[in-house]
Each structure stands twice: as C-alpha cells, then as structure tokens.
PDB file of C-alpha atoms in Angstrom:
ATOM      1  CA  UNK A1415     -38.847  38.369 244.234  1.00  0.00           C
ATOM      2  CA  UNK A1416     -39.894  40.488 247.163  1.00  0.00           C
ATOM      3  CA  UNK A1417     -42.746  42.684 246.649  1.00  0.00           C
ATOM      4  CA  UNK A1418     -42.112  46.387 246.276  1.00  0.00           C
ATOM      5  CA  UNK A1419     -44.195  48.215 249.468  1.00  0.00           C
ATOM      6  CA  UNK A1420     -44.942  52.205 249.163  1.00  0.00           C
ATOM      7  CA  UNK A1421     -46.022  54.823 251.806  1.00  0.00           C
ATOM      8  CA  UNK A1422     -48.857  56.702 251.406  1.00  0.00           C
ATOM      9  CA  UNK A1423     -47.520  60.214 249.949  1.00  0.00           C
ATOM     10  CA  UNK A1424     -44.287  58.762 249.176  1.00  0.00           C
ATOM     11  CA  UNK A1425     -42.918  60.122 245.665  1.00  0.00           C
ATOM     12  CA  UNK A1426     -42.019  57.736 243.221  1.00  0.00           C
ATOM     13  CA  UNK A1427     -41.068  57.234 239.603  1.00  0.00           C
ATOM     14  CA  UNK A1428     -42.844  55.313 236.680  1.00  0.00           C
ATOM     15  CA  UNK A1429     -39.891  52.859 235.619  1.00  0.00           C
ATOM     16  CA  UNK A1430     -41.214  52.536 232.150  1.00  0.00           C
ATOM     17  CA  UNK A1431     -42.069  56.281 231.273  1.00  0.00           C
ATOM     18  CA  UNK A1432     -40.480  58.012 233.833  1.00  0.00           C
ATOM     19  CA  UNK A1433     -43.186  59.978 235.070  1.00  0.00           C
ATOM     20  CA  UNK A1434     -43.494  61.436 238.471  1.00  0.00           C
ATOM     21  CA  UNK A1435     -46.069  61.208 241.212  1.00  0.00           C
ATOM     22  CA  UNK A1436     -47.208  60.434 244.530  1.00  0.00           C
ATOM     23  CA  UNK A1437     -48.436  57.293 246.389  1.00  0.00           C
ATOM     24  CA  UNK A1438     -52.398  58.230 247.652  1.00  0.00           C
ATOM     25  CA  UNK A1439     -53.580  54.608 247.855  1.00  0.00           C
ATOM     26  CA  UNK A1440     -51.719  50.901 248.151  1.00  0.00           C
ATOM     27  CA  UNK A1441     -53.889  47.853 247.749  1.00  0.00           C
ATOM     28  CA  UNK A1442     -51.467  44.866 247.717  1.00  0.00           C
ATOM     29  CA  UNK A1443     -49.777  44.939 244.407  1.00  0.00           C
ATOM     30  CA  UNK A1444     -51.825  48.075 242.978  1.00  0.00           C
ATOM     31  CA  UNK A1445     -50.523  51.366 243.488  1.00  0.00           C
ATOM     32  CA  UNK A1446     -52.658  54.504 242.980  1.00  0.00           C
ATOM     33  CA  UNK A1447     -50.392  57.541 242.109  1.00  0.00           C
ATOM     34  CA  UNK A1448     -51.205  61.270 241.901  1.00  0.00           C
ATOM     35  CA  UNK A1449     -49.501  62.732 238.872  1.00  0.00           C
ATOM     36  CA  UNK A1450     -47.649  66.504 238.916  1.00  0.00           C
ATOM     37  CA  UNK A1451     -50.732  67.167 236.542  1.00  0.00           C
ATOM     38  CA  UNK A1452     -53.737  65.034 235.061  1.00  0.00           C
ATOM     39  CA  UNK A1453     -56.123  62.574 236.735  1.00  0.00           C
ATOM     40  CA  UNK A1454     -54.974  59.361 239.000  1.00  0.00           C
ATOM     41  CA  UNK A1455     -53.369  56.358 238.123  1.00  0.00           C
ATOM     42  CA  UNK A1456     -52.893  52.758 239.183  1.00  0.00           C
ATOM     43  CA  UNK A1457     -49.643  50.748 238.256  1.00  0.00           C
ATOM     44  CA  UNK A1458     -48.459  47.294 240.009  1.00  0.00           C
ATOM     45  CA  UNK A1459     -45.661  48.182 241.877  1.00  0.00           C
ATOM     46  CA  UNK A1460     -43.186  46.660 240.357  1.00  0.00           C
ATOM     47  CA  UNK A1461     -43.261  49.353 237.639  1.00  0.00           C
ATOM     48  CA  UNK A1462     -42.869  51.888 240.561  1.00  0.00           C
ATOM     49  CA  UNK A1463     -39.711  52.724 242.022  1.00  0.00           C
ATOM     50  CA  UNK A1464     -38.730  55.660 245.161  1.00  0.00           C
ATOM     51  CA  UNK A1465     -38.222  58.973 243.454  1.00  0.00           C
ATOM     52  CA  UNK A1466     -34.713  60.691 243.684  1.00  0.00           C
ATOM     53  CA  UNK A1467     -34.230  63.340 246.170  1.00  0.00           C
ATOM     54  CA  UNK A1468     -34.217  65.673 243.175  1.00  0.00           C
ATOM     55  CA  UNK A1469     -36.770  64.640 241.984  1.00  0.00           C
ATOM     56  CA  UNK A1470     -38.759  64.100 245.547  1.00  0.00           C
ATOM     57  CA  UNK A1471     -38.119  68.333 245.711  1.00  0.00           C
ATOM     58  CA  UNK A1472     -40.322  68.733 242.755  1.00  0.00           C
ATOM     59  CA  UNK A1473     -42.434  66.583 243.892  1.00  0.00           C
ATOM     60  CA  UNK A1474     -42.879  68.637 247.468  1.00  0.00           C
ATOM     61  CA  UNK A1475     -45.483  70.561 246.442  1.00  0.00           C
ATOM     62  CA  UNK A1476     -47.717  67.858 245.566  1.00  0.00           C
ATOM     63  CA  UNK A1477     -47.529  65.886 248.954  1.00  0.00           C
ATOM     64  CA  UNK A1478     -48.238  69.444 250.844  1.00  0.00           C
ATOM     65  CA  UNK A1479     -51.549  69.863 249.044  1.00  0.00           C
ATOM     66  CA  UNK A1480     -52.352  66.570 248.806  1.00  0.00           C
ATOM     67  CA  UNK A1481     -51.828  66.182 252.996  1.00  0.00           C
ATOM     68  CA  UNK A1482     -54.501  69.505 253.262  1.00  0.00           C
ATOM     69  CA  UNK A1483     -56.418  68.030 251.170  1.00  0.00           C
ATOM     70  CA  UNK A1484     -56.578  64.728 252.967  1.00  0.00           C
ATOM     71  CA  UNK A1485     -57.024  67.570 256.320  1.00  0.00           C
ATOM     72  CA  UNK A1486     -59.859  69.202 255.492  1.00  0.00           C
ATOM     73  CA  UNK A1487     -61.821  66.003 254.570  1.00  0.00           C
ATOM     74  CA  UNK A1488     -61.162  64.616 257.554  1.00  0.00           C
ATOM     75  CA  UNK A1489     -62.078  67.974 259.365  1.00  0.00           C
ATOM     76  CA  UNK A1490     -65.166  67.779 257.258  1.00  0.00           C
ATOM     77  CA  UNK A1491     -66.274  64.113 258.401  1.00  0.00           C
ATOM     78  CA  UNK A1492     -65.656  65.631 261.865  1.00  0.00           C
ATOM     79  CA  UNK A1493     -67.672  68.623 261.752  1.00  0.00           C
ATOM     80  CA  UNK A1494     -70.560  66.876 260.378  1.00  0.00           C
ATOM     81  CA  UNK A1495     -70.914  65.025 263.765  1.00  0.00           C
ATOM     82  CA  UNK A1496     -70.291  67.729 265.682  1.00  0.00           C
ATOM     83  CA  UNK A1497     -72.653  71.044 265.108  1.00  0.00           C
ATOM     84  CA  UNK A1498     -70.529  72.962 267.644  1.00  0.00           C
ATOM     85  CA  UNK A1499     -67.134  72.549 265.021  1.00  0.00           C
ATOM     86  CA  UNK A1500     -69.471  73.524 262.230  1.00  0.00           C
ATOM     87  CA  UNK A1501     -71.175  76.690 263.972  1.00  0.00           C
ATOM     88  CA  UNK A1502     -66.933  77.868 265.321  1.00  0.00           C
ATOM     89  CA  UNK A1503     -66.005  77.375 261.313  1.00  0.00           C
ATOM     90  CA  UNK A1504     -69.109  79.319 260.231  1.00  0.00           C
ATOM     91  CA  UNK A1505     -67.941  82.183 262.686  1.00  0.00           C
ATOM     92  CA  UNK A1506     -64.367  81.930 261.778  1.00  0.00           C
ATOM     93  CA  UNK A1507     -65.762  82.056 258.110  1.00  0.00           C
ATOM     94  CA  UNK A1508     -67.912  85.436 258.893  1.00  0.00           C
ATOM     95  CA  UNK A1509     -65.011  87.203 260.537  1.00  0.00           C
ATOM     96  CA  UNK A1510     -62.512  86.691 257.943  1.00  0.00           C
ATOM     97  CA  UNK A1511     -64.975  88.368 256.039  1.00  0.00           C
ATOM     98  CA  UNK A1512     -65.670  91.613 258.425  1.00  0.00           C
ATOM     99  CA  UNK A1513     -61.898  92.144 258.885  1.00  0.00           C
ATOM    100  CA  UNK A1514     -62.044  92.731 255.192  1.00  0.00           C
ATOM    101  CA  UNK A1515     -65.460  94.231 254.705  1.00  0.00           C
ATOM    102  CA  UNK A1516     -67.930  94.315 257.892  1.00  0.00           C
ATOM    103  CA  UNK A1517     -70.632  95.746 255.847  1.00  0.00           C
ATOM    104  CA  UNK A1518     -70.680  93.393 253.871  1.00  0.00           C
ATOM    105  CA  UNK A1519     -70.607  90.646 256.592  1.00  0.00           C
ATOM    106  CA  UNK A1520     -73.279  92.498 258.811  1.00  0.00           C
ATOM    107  CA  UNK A1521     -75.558  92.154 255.978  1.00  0.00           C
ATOM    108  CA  UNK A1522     -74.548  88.443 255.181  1.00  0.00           C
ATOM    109  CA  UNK A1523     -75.399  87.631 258.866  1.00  0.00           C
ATOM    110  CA  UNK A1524     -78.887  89.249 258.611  1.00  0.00           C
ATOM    111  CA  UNK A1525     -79.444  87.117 255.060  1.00  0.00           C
ATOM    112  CA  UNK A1526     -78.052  83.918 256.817  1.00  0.00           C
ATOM    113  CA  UNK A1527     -80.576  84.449 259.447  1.00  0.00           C
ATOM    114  CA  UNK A1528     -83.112  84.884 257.305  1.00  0.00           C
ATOM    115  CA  UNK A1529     -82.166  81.684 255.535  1.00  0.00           C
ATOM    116  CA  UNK A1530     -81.871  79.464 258.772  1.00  0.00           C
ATOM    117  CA  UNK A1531     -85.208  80.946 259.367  1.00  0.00           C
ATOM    118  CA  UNK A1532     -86.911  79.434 256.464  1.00  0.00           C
ATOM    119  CA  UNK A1533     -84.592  76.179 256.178  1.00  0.00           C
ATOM    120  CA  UNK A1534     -83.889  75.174 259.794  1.00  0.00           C
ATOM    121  CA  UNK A1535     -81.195  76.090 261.654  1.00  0.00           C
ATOM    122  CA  UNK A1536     -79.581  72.611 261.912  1.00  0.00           C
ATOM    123  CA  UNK A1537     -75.733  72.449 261.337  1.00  0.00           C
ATOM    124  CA  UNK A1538     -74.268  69.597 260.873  1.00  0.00           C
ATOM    125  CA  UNK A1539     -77.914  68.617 258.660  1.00  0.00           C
ATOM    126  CA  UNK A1540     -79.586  70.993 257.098  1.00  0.00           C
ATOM    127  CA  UNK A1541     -76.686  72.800 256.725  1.00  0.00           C
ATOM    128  CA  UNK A1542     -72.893  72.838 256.846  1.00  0.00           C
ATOM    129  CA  UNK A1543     -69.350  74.687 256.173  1.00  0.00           C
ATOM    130  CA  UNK A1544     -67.261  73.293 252.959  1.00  0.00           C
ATOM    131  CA  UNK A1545     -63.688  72.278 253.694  1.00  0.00           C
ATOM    132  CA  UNK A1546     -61.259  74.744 253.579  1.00  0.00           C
ATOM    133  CA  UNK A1547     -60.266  75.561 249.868  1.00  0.00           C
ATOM    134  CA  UNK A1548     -59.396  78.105 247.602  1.00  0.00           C
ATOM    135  CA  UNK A1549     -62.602  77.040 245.060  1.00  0.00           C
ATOM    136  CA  UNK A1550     -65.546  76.809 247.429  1.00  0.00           C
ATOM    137  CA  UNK A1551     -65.562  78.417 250.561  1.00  0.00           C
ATOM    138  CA  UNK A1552     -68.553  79.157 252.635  1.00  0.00           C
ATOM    139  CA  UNK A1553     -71.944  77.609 254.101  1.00  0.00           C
ATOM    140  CA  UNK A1554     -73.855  75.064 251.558  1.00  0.00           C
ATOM    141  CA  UNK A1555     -77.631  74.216 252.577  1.00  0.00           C
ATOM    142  CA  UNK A1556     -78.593  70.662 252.492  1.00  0.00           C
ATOM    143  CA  UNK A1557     -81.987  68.869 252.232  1.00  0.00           C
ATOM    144  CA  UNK A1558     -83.080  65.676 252.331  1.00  0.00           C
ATOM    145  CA  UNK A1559     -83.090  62.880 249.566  1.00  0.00           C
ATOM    146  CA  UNK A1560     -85.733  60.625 249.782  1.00  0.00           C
ATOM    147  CA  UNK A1561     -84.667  58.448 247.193  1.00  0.00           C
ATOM    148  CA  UNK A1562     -81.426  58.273 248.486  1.00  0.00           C
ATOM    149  CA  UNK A1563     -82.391  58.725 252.208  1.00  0.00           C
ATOM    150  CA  UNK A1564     -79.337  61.298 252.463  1.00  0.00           C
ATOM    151  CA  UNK A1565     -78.982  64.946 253.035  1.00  0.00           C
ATOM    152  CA  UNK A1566     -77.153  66.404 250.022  1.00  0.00           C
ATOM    153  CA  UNK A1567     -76.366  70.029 248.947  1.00  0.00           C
ATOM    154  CA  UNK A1568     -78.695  72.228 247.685  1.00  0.00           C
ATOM    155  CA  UNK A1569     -77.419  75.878 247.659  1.00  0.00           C
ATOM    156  CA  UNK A1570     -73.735  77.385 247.999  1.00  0.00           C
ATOM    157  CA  UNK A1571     -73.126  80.628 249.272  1.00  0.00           C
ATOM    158  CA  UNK A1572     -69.907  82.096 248.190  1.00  0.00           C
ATOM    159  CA  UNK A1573     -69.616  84.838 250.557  1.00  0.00           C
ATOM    160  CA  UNK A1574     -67.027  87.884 250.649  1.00  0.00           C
ATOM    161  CA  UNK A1575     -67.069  91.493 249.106  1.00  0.00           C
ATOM    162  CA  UNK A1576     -70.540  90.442 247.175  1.00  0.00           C
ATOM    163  CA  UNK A1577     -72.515  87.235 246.912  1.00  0.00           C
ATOM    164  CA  UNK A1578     -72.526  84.368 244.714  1.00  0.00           C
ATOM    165  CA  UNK A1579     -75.049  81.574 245.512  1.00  0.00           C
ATOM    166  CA  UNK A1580     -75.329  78.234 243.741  1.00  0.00           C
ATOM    167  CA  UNK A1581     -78.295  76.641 243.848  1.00  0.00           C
ATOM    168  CA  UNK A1582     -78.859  72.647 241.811  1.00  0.00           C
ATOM    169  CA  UNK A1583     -81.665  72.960 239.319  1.00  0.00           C
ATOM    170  CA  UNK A1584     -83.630  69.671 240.528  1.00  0.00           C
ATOM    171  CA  UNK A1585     -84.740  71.842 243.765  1.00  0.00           C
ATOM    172  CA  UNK A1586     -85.395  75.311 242.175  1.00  0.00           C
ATOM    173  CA  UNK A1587     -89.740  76.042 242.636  1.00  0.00           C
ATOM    174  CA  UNK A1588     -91.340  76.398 239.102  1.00  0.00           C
ATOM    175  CA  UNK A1589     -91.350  79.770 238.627  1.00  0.00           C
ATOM    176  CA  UNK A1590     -88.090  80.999 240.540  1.00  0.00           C
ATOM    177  CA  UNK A1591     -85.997  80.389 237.550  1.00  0.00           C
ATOM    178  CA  UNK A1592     -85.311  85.014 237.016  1.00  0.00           C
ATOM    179  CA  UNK A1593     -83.870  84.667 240.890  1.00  0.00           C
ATOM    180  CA  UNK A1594     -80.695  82.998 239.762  1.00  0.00           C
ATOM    181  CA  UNK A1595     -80.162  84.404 236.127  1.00  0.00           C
ATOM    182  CA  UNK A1596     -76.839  82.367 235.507  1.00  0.00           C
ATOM    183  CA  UNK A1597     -77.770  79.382 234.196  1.00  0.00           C
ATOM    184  CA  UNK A1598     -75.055  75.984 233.667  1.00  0.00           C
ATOM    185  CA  UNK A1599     -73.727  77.245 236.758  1.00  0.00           C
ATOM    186  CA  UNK A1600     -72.048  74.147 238.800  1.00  0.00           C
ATOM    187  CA  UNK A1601     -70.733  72.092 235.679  1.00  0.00           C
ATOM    188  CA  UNK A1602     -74.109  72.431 234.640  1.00  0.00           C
ATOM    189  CA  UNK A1603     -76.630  71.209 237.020  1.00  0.00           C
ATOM    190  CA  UNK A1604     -77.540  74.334 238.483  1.00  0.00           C
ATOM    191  CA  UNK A1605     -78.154  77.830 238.451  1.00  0.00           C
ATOM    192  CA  UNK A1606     -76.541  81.117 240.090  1.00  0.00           C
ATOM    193  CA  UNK A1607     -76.295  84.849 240.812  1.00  0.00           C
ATOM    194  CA  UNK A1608     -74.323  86.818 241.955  1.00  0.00           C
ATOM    195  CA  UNK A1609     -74.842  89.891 244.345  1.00  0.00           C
ATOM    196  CA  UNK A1610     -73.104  93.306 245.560  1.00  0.00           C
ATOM    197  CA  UNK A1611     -74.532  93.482 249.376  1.00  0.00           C
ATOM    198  CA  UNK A1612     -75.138  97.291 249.249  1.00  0.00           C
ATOM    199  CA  UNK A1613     -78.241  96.415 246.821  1.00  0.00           C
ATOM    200  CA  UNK A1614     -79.002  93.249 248.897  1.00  0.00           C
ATOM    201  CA  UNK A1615     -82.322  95.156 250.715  1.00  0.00           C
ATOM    202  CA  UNK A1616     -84.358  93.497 252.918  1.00  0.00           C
ATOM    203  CA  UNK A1617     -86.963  93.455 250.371  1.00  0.00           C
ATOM    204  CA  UNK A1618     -84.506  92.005 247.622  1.00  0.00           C
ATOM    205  CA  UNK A1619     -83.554  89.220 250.117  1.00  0.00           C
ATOM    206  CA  UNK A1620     -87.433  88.060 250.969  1.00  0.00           C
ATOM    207  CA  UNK A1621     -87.686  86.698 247.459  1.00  0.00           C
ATOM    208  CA  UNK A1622     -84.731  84.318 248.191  1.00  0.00           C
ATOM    209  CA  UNK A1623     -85.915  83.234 251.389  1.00  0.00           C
ATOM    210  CA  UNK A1624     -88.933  82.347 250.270  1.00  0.00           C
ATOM    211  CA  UNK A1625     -87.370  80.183 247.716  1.00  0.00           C
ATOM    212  CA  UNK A1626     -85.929  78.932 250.043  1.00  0.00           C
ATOM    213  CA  UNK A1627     -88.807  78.553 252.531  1.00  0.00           C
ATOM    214  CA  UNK A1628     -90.468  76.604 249.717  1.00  0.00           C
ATOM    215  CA  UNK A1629     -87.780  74.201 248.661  1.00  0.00           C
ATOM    216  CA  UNK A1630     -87.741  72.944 252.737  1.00  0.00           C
ATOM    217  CA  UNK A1631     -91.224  73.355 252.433  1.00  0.00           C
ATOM    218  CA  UNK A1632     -91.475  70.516 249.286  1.00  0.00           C
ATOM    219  CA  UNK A1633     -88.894  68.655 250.682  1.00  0.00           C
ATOM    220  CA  UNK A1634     -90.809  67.998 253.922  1.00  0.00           C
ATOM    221  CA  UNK A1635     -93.942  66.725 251.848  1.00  0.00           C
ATOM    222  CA  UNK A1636     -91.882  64.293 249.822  1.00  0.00           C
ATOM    223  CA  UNK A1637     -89.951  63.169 253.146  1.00  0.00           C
ATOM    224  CA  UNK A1638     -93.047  62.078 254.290  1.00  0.00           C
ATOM    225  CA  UNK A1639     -94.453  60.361 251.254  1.00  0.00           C
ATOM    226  CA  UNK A1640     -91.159  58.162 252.183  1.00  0.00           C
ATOM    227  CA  UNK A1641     -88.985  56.500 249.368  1.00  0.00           C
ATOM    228  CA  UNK A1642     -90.337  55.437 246.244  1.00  0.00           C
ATOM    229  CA  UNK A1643     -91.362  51.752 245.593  1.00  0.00           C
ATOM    230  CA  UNK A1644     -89.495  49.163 243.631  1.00  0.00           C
TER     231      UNK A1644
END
C-alpha cells in the first residue's frame, strides 16, 4: 500500500475520531497536526486523511495564523542577524505608539535611551524586537548566559498608553525586589510593574536604569569568570 504524503498546512481529518487539524510537520510516516484547539499531535498517516472542502473552510482560520506565525519567526531569525531590521522594527514599534499617544512615546524614547545607556546599545545582542503578536509586543533586553554561552531575555517592555516591564527573577540585584511589585509575573519566573508615563519622572526612571546598569554590570563579571567547570 502506497504511503499517504501531506503538505505542510494542509487540513486533514483523524479517520478514527474524526477530529480536525492541520499538517505543521511530516517526518516519513509521522504526521504532526495542529488541532482547532488543544496542544499538537502526531498520528502515522495512515490514520490521516485530506479534510473536506467544508470542512477545509473551518479549518481556514487555523492555516492563516499558523502561516504568521511561521512569518514572524522567520522575520525574527532574520532580524537577529541583521541590527538594521531590528532598529526599522523598533521605530515602526515607537510610531505606532505616537500616532496613538506621542506623549507617551516621547517619554518611552527618553527611558529607552536611558536603558541602552546602561545596557549597551547592541540590537540584534543585547537587545531585540519580539515577533509580531497580539501577546508580547515590544523591545526585550538580553544578557549573556555563561552557562549556556547564549544571550537570553532578561526584561520585556510592553510599551503603549502606560508601561509594563517584565523582568526574570534570576537577574533582579538583591535589594531591587519593591521596583517590580508584581510578583509570579511571566508564568512565574519573574517579576513586573506596570507604569502610567505621566508619573514616569526622570527621577522615577534612574532607579530602573540603575537596575539595569547593575544587572549588565554582574553579567560582565560572570562573563569573564567564563563557564563553570564540570
């Protein structure tokens, strides 16, 4: 018997429960399917078959997301090697912001500043724009891992009408704790606060930048120690 094939993002139906999904990965006879709701799935394929061109419509939605989806990471991936892409987002980013409220960005730009000032203004490494979604727009700071010898994320910044920043517990300074009040903020594993930009003062930014100045600051010292030993 021939073996069934699939496209990626084709729609298909599972032949024993009937369920409905869409192709995102083929590995010979394993099929990895995106369900209308829940997490992935793999089936062989011969308990897949095409979906019905009724069913394919309700299925429409699905493909269109997951194909952004599939986008922006691949956008991502790009603008990490290319710190011109990831300072024309950030821009894009700040103006979509002062259409809507130009206070508000003229007094994100200032606190950005101040924050490339202290962490390095190095897009692409020590910092860079999230893909396009609905959940987590903005600029993220990075820093580096020596354990891991990789730059990972170390503070969000949700920016519009006010401020929400993110920042991952492991890197907050002893001490710094009362700067982000909201705590089991990213699933957990960090902290958070959250803004309004007309009470963002110069002098009720310098704490955060020097937060932040001391995170890069501690990160440099362990960079240099290198990775730990065996």
């Amino acid at each position: 018997m021939d073996q069934k094939t699939f496209e990626i993002y084709a729609p298909v139906r599972n032949t024993i429960n009937k369920a409905l999904g869409v192709v995102v990965k083929v590995a010979s006879e394993n099929v990895t399917v995106q369900p209308l709701t829940g997490d992935r799935l793999t089936f062989r394929a011969q308990y897949l078959a095409p979906a019905t061109e009724a069913e394919a419509a309700a299925l429409q939605d699905l493909v269109t997301r997951l194909k952004i989806d599939e986008e922006n990471r691949n956008k991502a991936k790009v603008m990490k090697a290319d710190p011109a892409l990831v300072r024309e987002e950030f821009e894009k980013f700040v103006k979509h912001i002062a259409a809507r409220y130009p206070k508000s960005a003229e007094t994100f730009r200032e606190f950005w500043a101040e924050l490339m000032a202290a962490a390095g203004d190095l897009p692409g490494q020590t910092w860079e724009m999230r893909p396009n979604t609905a959940k987590t727009p903005g600029p993220v700071l990075k820093i580096f891992n020596p354990a891991t010898q990789k730059w990972v994320y170390c503070l969000s910044l949700l920016a519009g009408w006010g401020l929400r920043m993110e920042i991952k517990k492991e890197f907050l300074p002893a001490g710094t704790e009362a700067l982000f009040p909201i705590d089991h903020a990213m699933f957990g594993s960090g902290r958070a606060v959250e803004l309004i930009y007309r009470d963002f003062t110069p002098e009720k930014r310098k704490p955060y930048a020097d937060c932040v100045r001391a995170i890069y600051a501690r990160a440099a010292q362990d960079a240099a120690k290198g990775p730990p030993g065996p």
